[in-house]
Amino acid sequence: MSQLVDTHVAVLTFPHGTHAAPLLAIIDRLASASPKTLFSFFGTAQSNNSIFSTSQPTPPNVKAYSVDDGVPEGYVFVGKPQEDIELFMEVAPQNLRKAMEVAVEESGRKVSCLVADAFFWFAKQIAVENGVPWVSFWTAGACSLSSHVYTDLIREKFGVGGIVGREDETLNFIPGMSKVRIRDLPEGIVLGNLESFFSRMLHRMGQVLPEATAVFLNSCEELDPDRTTDLKSKFKQYLNVGPFILATPPPSVPDPYGCLTWLDKQKPTTVVYISFGSVVTPPPNELVALAEAVEASQVPFIWSLRDKSRVHLPNGFLERANGMVVPWAPQRDVLAHGAVGVFITHGGWNSLVESIAGGVPMIFRPFFGDHGVNGRMVEDVWEIGVIVESGVLTKNGIMRSLDLILAQEKGKKMRENLKEVVALAQISVGANGSSTKNFKKLLDLVCSQNHA
Ligand code: UDP
């Protein structure tokens, strides 16, 4: 390994959804392993405040810098989808450049490596300007990564003029994607508006990522062997360095609503935990269907639901409930609790990994982005959960899925499959495991001055 000297790594984070928190987790690990390297961590003030206050104590060689969120003074949101993201992204390249200059000036150290969220395809240019390697972090799983890397091929195969009637055709021409159907793909590949800002951003990302010095992600090679082989051939270095949660188990977070104490009183694998992540709220009719299903099934539950959505719950539901509705739950700890038997989720990658680590089968209600492909992997490849019938939350559909997982042989089998998946993941983060070896490569690449 090359010598680790007083290097300076610029970390460019995407401040929306759950992107910055996992990046901070791995940066903390790199910073602890390389105390002489300085990590300047760039995010919006809101994102930085939120993740630095809830993360484990950050090593002293990680310093947060705020970048502007791109929302002009006095701007009134018109309610366009991803409006905040577009505003941020439009000015992100120049704002990040400016913030990097401040960090260089303050520290007196030139930047020696650029680590950036994969969404920032323009990071390649910033790296070139600074004459440093560009190391890209993909926040989600390998399946969605393949979808973006192969966008041009998928479009060539299926055309872009609409795919009505072909939604169940599979992507069997791409390694590791034989179970994935067109309908599962993130929108903007062949479904939805291909010309939206977001679609164009992801398309560009898929085209330029193979030029990155390395691409790393919070997963392990063994979870996706075919795709691992394929993506290793596509990228200069393809480094699975997770699951972070197993590699360096994070400390418990506060539990202000007493979820864990309540779980202590429940029987093993009986409770349903419900959460749709940090961005999604299901439409009111689906919230009602979910509440009715939970009540009719008489399953004890913890439901993480933002306060503003409580108004959609059926009259008297909260009084009759055999469970808790809380605005935020200590999800990792909840999923690791033996009382939890099933997780109803939107299918974000962090939720999926936390559920696997906790050995909890999932019921997926996919909304956008990678949720669909994640759900397909869970249902058809790893067989550790199901996608909810007809793709939306209905009372009967949820009741059947709950019964399948909590009471039927199939649910038992899913828990056994989960044990196998967890065992593979544990080996990967063990002393000689693939993720441990990849982490060492990442450390060398990111913290070393010698990038030959
Ligand atoms: N989360 C949590 N408590 C909640 C809801 C979510 O701690 O009540 C955390 C969860 O543990 C996960 C993240 O929020 O780490 C959600 O990430 P994911 O990638 O699943 O979805 P996103 O927020 O990006 O839609």
Coordinates of C-alpha atoms and ligand atoms in Angstrom, one line a residue:
M1 CA 0.0 0.0 0.0
S2 CA 1.3 3.5 -0.8
Q3 CA 2.2 5.8 2.0
L4 CA -0.6 7.7 3.6
V5 CA 0.6 11.3 3.9
D6 CA -1.2 14.6 4.7
T7 CA -3.7 14.3 1.9
H8 CA -6.9 16.2 1.5
V9 CA -10.1 14.5 0.2
A10 CA -13.0 16.6 -1.0
V11 CA -16.3 14.8 -0.4
L12 CA -19.3 16.1 -2.5
T13 CA -22.6 14.9 -1.1
F14 CA -26.1 14.9 -2.6
P15 CA -28.2 16.6 0.1
H16 CA -31.6 15.0 -0.7
G17 CA -33.1 11.6 0.2
T18 CA -30.9 9.3 2.3
H19 CA -27.6 9.9 0.3
A20 CA -25.4 11.9 2.6
A21 CA -25.7 9.8 5.8
P22 CA -24.3 6.5 4.3
L23 CA -21.5 8.5 2.6
L24 CA -20.6 10.1 6.0
A25 CA -20.6 6.6 7.5
I26 CA -17.9 5.3 5.1
I27 CA -16.0 8.6 5.2
D28 CA -15.8 8.3 9.1
R29 CA -14.4 4.8 8.6
L30 CA -11.8 6.0 6.1
A31 CA -10.9 9.0 8.3
S32 CA -10.4 6.8 11.4
A33 CA -8.1 4.5 9.3
S34 CA -6.1 7.4 7.9
P35 CA -5.9 10.1 10.7
K36 CA -3.5 12.3 8.7
T37 CA -5.8 12.7 5.8
L38 CA -8.2 15.6 6.0
F39 CA -11.8 15.0 4.7
S40 CA -13.7 18.2 3.7
F41 CA -17.4 17.1 3.6
F42 CA -19.6 19.4 1.5
G43 CA -23.3 19.4 1.9
T44 CA -26.1 21.9 2.4
A45 CA -26.4 23.3 5.9
Q46 CA -29.7 21.4 6.4
S47 CA -28.3 18.1 5.3
N48 CA -25.1 18.5 7.3
N49 CA -26.9 19.6 10.4
S50 CA -29.2 16.6 10.2
I51 CA -26.5 13.9 9.6
F52 CA -23.8 15.3 11.8
S53 CA -26.2 15.5 14.8
T54 CA -27.4 12.0 14.5
S55 CA -24.2 10.2 13.3
Q56 CA -21.7 8.6 15.6
P57 CA -19.0 11.0 16.8
T58 CA -17.1 12.1 13.8
P59 CA -13.3 11.8 13.7
P60 CA -11.5 15.1 14.1
N61 CA -10.1 14.9 10.5
V62 CA -13.6 15.2 9.0
K63 CA -14.7 18.8 8.6
A64 CA -18.2 19.8 7.3
Y65 CA -18.6 22.7 4.9
S66 CA -22.0 24.2 3.9
V67 CA -22.9 24.8 0.3
D68 CA -25.9 26.8 -0.9
D69 CA -29.1 24.8 -1.5
G70 CA -29.7 26.7 -4.7
V71 CA -33.1 28.1 -3.6
P72 CA -33.1 31.8 -4.6
E73 CA -34.2 34.2 -1.9
G74 CA -37.9 34.6 -1.8
Y75 CA -38.5 31.7 -4.1
V76 CA -42.0 30.2 -3.9
F77 CA -42.1 26.5 -4.6
V78 CA -44.7 25.7 -7.3
G79 CA -44.9 22.0 -6.4
K80 CA -43.1 20.6 -9.4
P81 CA -41.7 17.1 -8.8
Q82 CA -38.1 17.3 -7.6
E83 CA -38.2 21.1 -7.7
D84 CA -35.7 21.4 -4.8
I85 CA -33.4 18.9 -6.4
E86 CA -33.4 20.8 -9.8
L87 CA -32.7 24.1 -8.0
F88 CA -29.8 22.5 -6.1
M89 CA -28.3 20.7 -9.1
E90 CA -28.4 23.8 -11.4
V91 CA -25.9 25.7 -9.3
A92 CA -24.2 22.7 -7.6
P93 CA -21.1 22.6 -9.8
Q94 CA -20.1 26.2 -9.2
N95 CA -21.2 26.2 -5.5
L96 CA -19.1 23.0 -4.8
R97 CA -16.1 24.5 -6.6
K98 CA -16.4 27.6 -4.5
A99 CA -16.7 25.7 -1.3
M100 CA -13.7 23.5 -2.2
E101 CA -11.6 26.7 -2.7
V102 CA -12.5 27.8 0.8
A103 CA -11.5 24.4 2.3
V104 CA -8.2 24.5 0.4
E105 CA -7.5 28.1 1.6
E106 CA -8.4 27.3 5.2
S107 CA -6.5 24.0 5.4
G108 CA -3.5 25.0 3.3
R109 CA -3.8 21.6 1.6
K110 CA -4.4 21.1 -2.1
V111 CA -7.2 18.6 -2.8
S112 CA -5.6 15.1 -3.5
C113 CA -8.8 13.1 -4.3
L114 CA -12.4 13.8 -5.1
V115 CA -15.1 11.5 -3.6
A116 CA -18.6 12.3 -5.0
D117 CA -22.1 11.1 -5.0
A118 CA -22.6 9.3 -8.3
F119 CA -25.5 11.7 -9.2
F120 CA -22.8 14.4 -9.6
W121 CA -21.6 13.2 -13.0
F122 CA -20.0 16.7 -13.4
A123 CA -17.5 15.6 -10.7
K124 CA -15.4 14.1 -13.4
Q125 CA -14.7 17.6 -14.8
I126 CA -13.9 19.0 -11.3
A127 CA -11.5 16.1 -10.7
V128 CA -9.8 16.8 -14.1
E129 CA -9.4 20.5 -13.2
N130 CA -7.7 19.6 -9.9
G131 CA -5.7 16.8 -11.5
V132 CA -7.0 14.3 -9.0
P133 CA -8.8 10.9 -9.1
W134 CA -12.6 10.9 -9.2
V135 CA -14.1 8.3 -6.9
S136 CA -17.8 7.9 -7.1
F137 CA -20.2 6.6 -4.5
W138 CA -23.4 4.9 -5.7
T139 CA -25.9 5.1 -2.8
A140 CA -28.1 2.2 -3.9
G141 CA -27.7 -1.4 -5.0
A142 CA -25.9 -3.0 -8.0
C143 CA -29.2 -3.7 -9.8
S144 CA -30.2 -0.1 -10.2
L145 CA -26.6 0.8 -11.0
S146 CA -26.7 -1.6 -13.9
S147 CA -30.0 -0.1 -15.1
H148 CA -28.3 3.3 -15.5
V149 CA -25.1 2.0 -16.9
Y150 CA -27.1 0.0 -19.5
T151 CA -29.7 2.7 -20.3
D152 CA -28.6 3.1 -23.9
L153 CA -28.7 -0.6 -24.6
I154 CA -32.1 -1.0 -22.9
R155 CA -33.4 1.9 -25.0
E156 CA -31.9 0.3 -28.1
K157 CA -33.6 -3.0 -27.3
F158 CA -37.1 -1.7 -26.4
G159 CA -37.2 1.6 -28.1
V160 CA -38.2 4.9 -26.6
G161 CA -41.6 5.2 -28.2
G162 CA -43.5 3.6 -25.4
I163 CA -43.5 0.1 -24.1
V164 CA -47.2 -0.5 -23.5
G165 CA -48.0 -4.2 -23.3
R166 CA -44.3 -5.2 -22.9
E167 CA -44.0 -4.2 -19.2
D168 CA -43.3 -7.8 -18.1
E169 CA -40.5 -8.5 -20.6
T170 CA -37.3 -9.2 -18.8
L171 CA -33.8 -7.7 -19.2
N172 CA -32.2 -11.1 -19.8
F173 CA -29.7 -9.6 -22.2
I174 CA -27.9 -7.9 -19.3
P175 CA -25.8 -10.0 -16.9
G176 CA -27.6 -10.5 -13.5
M177 CA -30.8 -8.8 -14.7
S178 CA -32.7 -11.8 -16.1
K179 CA -35.4 -11.5 -13.4
V180 CA -35.8 -7.8 -13.8
R181 CA -38.8 -6.6 -15.8
I182 CA -39.3 -3.4 -17.7
R183 CA -41.9 -2.3 -15.2
D184 CA -39.4 -2.5 -12.4
L185 CA -36.9 -0.1 -14.0
P186 CA -36.4 3.4 -12.6
E187 CA -38.4 5.9 -14.5
G188 CA -36.5 7.8 -17.2
I189 CA -34.9 4.8 -18.7
V190 CA -37.8 3.6 -21.0
L191 CA -40.7 4.6 -18.7
G192 CA -41.9 8.0 -17.8
N193 CA -40.5 11.3 -19.0
L194 CA -37.1 10.6 -20.6
E195 CA -36.4 14.2 -21.0
S196 CA -36.9 15.4 -17.4
F197 CA -34.0 17.0 -15.7
F198 CA -33.6 14.0 -13.4
S199 CA -33.8 11.5 -16.3
R200 CA -31.2 13.3 -18.2
M201 CA -29.0 13.6 -15.2
L202 CA -29.1 9.8 -14.5
H203 CA -28.6 9.0 -18.2
R204 CA -25.4 11.2 -18.3
M205 CA -24.3 9.6 -15.0
G206 CA -24.6 6.1 -16.5
Q207 CA -22.5 7.2 -19.5
V208 CA -19.6 8.8 -17.6
L209 CA -19.3 6.5 -14.5
P210 CA -17.1 4.0 -16.4
E211 CA -14.5 6.8 -16.6
A212 CA -14.4 7.2 -12.8
T213 CA -11.2 6.0 -11.1
A214 CA -13.5 3.8 -8.9
V215 CA -17.1 3.3 -8.1
F216 CA -18.0 2.1 -4.6
L217 CA -21.2 1.1 -2.9
N218 CA -22.8 -0.2 0.3
S219 CA -23.2 -3.8 -0.7
C220 CA -21.2 -6.9 -1.0
E221 CA -20.1 -8.9 -4.1
E222 CA -21.7 -12.1 -2.9
L223 CA -25.2 -10.6 -2.9
D224 CA -24.9 -10.2 -6.7
P225 CA -22.3 -12.4 -8.2
D226 CA -23.2 -12.2 -11.9
R227 CA -23.5 -8.5 -11.8
T228 CA -20.3 -8.1 -9.8
T229 CA -18.4 -9.8 -12.5
D230 CA -20.1 -7.7 -15.2
L231 CA -19.7 -4.4 -13.4
K232 CA -16.0 -5.2 -12.7
S233 CA -15.6 -5.3 -16.5
K234 CA -17.4 -2.0 -17.0
F235 CA -15.7 0.1 -14.3
K236 CA -12.0 0.8 -13.7
Q237 CA -12.5 -0.4 -10.2
Y238 CA -15.8 -1.6 -8.8
L239 CA -15.7 -1.8 -5.0
N240 CA -18.4 -3.3 -2.9
V241 CA -17.5 -2.2 0.6
G242 CA -20.6 -3.0 2.6
P243 CA -22.9 -3.7 4.2
F244 CA -21.7 -0.7 6.3
I245 CA -24.1 -1.7 9.1
L246 CA -22.3 -5.1 9.5
A247 CA -18.8 -3.8 8.8
T248 CA -18.9 -1.2 11.5
P249 CA -22.1 -1.5 13.5
P250 CA -23.2 2.0 14.4
P251 CA -24.1 2.9 18.0
S252 CA -27.8 3.0 18.9
V253 CA -29.6 6.3 18.2
P254 CA -32.1 8.0 20.6
D255 CA -35.5 6.4 21.0
P256 CA -37.7 9.3 22.2
Y257 CA -41.0 7.5 21.6
G258 CA -40.1 4.3 23.4
C259 CA -40.3 2.0 20.4
L260 CA -37.7 -0.4 21.7
T261 CA -39.2 -0.7 25.2
W262 CA -42.6 -1.4 23.6
L263 CA -41.0 -4.0 21.3
D264 CA -39.4 -5.7 24.4
K265 CA -43.0 -6.5 25.5
Q266 CA -44.0 -8.2 22.2
K267 CA -43.6 -11.8 21.2
P268 CA -40.7 -12.8 18.8
T269 CA -41.3 -12.1 15.0
T270 CA -44.9 -10.9 15.5
V271 CA -44.6 -7.1 14.9
V272 CA -44.9 -5.3 11.6
Y273 CA -42.7 -2.3 11.2
I274 CA -43.9 0.3 8.6
S275 CA -41.9 3.1 7.1
F276 CA -41.5 4.6 3.7
G277 CA -38.2 6.4 4.2
S278 CA -37.3 10.1 4.3
V279 CA -39.0 11.3 1.1
V280 CA -42.1 9.2 0.3
T281 CA -45.6 9.5 1.8
P282 CA -48.2 7.1 0.3
P283 CA -51.4 8.8 -1.0
P284 CA -54.2 9.1 1.6
N285 CA -56.3 6.2 0.2
E286 CA -53.3 3.9 0.6
L287 CA -52.7 5.1 4.1
V288 CA -56.3 4.2 4.9
A289 CA -56.0 0.8 3.2
L290 CA -52.8 0.1 5.2
A291 CA -54.4 1.2 8.5
E292 CA -57.5 -1.0 7.8
A293 CA -55.3 -4.0 6.9
V294 CA -53.2 -3.7 10.0
E295 CA -56.3 -3.4 12.2
A296 CA -58.1 -6.3 10.6
S297 CA -55.1 -8.5 10.8
Q298 CA -54.7 -7.7 14.5
V299 CA -50.9 -7.5 14.0
P300 CA -49.0 -5.4 16.5
F301 CA -47.2 -2.6 14.7
I302 CA -44.8 0.3 14.8
W303 CA -45.6 2.8 12.0
S304 CA -43.2 5.7 11.2
L305 CA -45.6 8.3 9.8
R306 CA -45.0 12.0 9.6
D307 CA -47.3 14.0 11.9
K308 CA -48.9 15.9 9.0
S309 CA -50.2 12.6 7.6
R310 CA -51.9 11.3 10.7
V311 CA -55.1 13.2 9.7
H312 CA -55.6 10.6 6.9
L313 CA -55.8 7.7 9.4
P314 CA -59.4 6.3 9.9
N315 CA -61.4 7.7 12.8
G316 CA -60.6 6.0 16.0
F317 CA -57.7 4.0 14.5
L318 CA -55.1 5.4 17.0
E319 CA -57.4 4.7 20.0
R320 CA -58.1 1.1 18.9
A321 CA -54.5 0.5 17.7
N322 CA -52.5 -2.4 18.9
G323 CA -49.3 -0.5 18.2
M324 CA -47.6 2.8 17.9
V325 CA -47.6 5.6 15.3
V326 CA -44.5 7.7 15.6
P327 CA -43.1 10.5 13.5
W328 CA -39.6 8.9 13.4
A329 CA -38.4 5.6 14.6
P330 CA -34.8 4.3 15.4
Q331 CA -35.2 2.1 12.4
R332 CA -32.0 0.2 12.4
D333 CA -32.5 -0.8 16.0
V334 CA -36.2 -1.6 15.4
L335 CA -35.3 -3.9 12.6
A336 CA -32.6 -5.6 14.6
H337 CA -35.2 -6.3 17.4
G338 CA -36.3 -9.9 17.6
A339 CA -40.0 -9.0 17.9
V340 CA -40.2 -7.5 14.4
G341 CA -41.4 -10.1 11.9
V342 CA -42.0 -8.1 8.8
F343 CA -41.2 -4.7 7.3
I344 CA -43.6 -2.8 5.0
T345 CA -41.3 -0.5 3.0
H346 CA -41.0 1.7 -0.1
G347 CA -37.8 -0.2 -0.9
G348 CA -35.0 2.4 -0.5
W349 CA -31.6 0.8 -0.4
N350 CA -30.7 1.7 3.1
S351 CA -34.0 0.3 4.4
L352 CA -33.4 -2.9 2.4
V353 CA -29.9 -3.4 3.8
E354 CA -31.1 -2.7 7.4
S355 CA -33.9 -5.2 7.0
I356 CA -31.5 -7.8 5.7
A357 CA -29.1 -7.2 8.6
G358 CA -32.1 -7.6 11.0
G359 CA -33.2 -10.8 9.3
V360 CA -36.7 -9.3 8.6
P361 CA -38.7 -10.2 5.4
M362 CA -40.1 -7.3 3.5
I363 CA -43.3 -6.2 1.8
F364 CA -42.4 -3.7 -0.9
R365 CA -44.6 -0.9 -2.1
P366 CA -42.3 0.7 -4.7
F367 CA -42.7 4.3 -5.6
F368 CA -39.8 5.6 -7.7
G369 CA -36.2 5.3 -8.6
D370 CA -34.5 2.1 -7.5
H371 CA -37.5 0.8 -5.4
G372 CA -38.8 -1.4 -8.2
V373 CA -35.6 -3.2 -9.1
N374 CA -34.8 -3.6 -5.4
G375 CA -38.2 -5.2 -4.9
R376 CA -37.7 -7.6 -7.8
M377 CA -34.3 -8.7 -6.3
V378 CA -36.0 -9.2 -2.9
E379 CA -38.9 -11.2 -4.3
D380 CA -37.5 -13.2 -7.2
V381 CA -33.7 -13.5 -6.6
W382 CA -33.1 -13.5 -2.9
E383 CA -36.6 -14.6 -2.0
I384 CA -36.7 -12.6 1.2
G385 CA -39.9 -10.7 0.7
V386 CA -42.7 -9.8 -1.7
I387 CA -43.8 -6.9 -3.8
V388 CA -47.3 -6.0 -2.7
E389 CA -50.1 -7.2 -5.1
S390 CA -50.8 -4.9 -8.0
G391 CA -48.0 -2.6 -6.7
V392 CA -50.2 -0.4 -4.5
L393 CA -51.4 -0.7 -0.9
T394 CA -54.8 -2.3 -0.8
K395 CA -56.5 -3.7 2.4
N396 CA -56.7 -7.3 1.0
G397 CA -53.4 -7.3 -0.7
I398 CA -51.6 -6.2 2.5
M399 CA -53.5 -8.7 4.6
R400 CA -52.5 -11.6 2.3
S401 CA -48.8 -10.5 2.3
L402 CA -48.8 -10.2 6.1
D403 CA -50.3 -13.6 6.5
L404 CA -47.9 -15.1 4.0
I405 CA -44.9 -13.8 5.9
L406 CA -46.0 -14.0 9.5
A407 CA -48.0 -17.3 9.4
Q408 CA -47.2 -19.4 6.3
E409 CA -44.4 -21.7 5.5
K410 CA -43.2 -19.3 2.8
G411 CA -42.5 -16.7 5.5
K412 CA -40.5 -19.2 7.4
K413 CA -38.5 -20.0 4.3
M414 CA -37.8 -16.3 3.7
R415 CA -36.4 -16.0 7.2
E416 CA -34.1 -19.0 6.4
N417 CA -33.0 -17.4 3.2
L418 CA -32.3 -14.2 5.1
K419 CA -30.0 -16.1 7.4
E420 CA -28.0 -17.3 4.4
V421 CA -27.8 -13.8 2.9
V422 CA -26.7 -12.4 6.3
A423 CA -24.1 -15.2 6.6
L424 CA -22.6 -14.3 3.2
A425 CA -22.6 -10.6 4.1
Q426 CA -20.9 -11.3 7.4
I427 CA -18.2 -13.2 5.7
S428 CA -17.7 -10.4 3.2
V429 CA -17.0 -7.9 6.1
G430 CA -14.9 -10.4 8.0
A431 CA -11.1 -10.4 8.2
N432 CA -10.4 -11.8 4.7
G433 CA -13.8 -11.0 3.2
S434 CA -14.3 -9.3 -0.2
S435 CA -15.7 -6.1 1.3
T436 CA -12.8 -5.8 3.7
K437 CA -10.3 -6.3 0.9
N438 CA -12.2 -3.7 -1.2
F439 CA -12.3 -1.3 1.7
K440 CA -8.4 -1.5 1.9
K441 CA -8.3 -0.8 -1.8
L442 CA -10.6 2.2 -1.4
L443 CA -8.5 3.5 1.5
D444 CA -5.4 3.3 -0.5
L445 CA -6.9 5.0 -3.4
V446 CA -8.6 7.8 -1.6
C447 CA -6.0 8.6 1.1
S448 CA -2.8 8.0 -0.7
Q449 CA -0.9 10.7 -2.5
N450 CA 0.5 8.2 -4.9
H451 CA -2.2 7.7 -7.5
A452 CA -0.1 6.1 -10.2
Ligands
UDP1 N1 -35.3 6.0 8.9 C1 -35.3 6.1 10.3 N2 -36.4 6.2 10.9 C2 -37.6 6.4 10.3 C3 -37.6 6.3 8.9 C4 -36.5 6.1 8.2 O1 -34.2 6.0 10.9 O2 -38.6 6.5 11.0 C5 -34.0 5.9 8.2 C6 -33.8 4.4 7.8 O3 -33.1 3.7 8.9 C7 -32.9 4.5 6.6 C8 -33.3 5.9 6.0 O4 -34.0 6.6 7.0 O5 -31.5 4.5 6.9 C9 -34.1 5.7 4.7 O6 -33.3 5.4 3.7 P1 -33.8 4.7 2.4 O7 -32.6 4.6 1.5 O8 -34.5 3.4 2.7 O9 -34.9 5.6 1.8 P2 -34.9 7.2 1.4 O10 -35.0 8.0 2.6 O11 -33.6 7.5 0.6 O12 -36.1 7.3 0.5

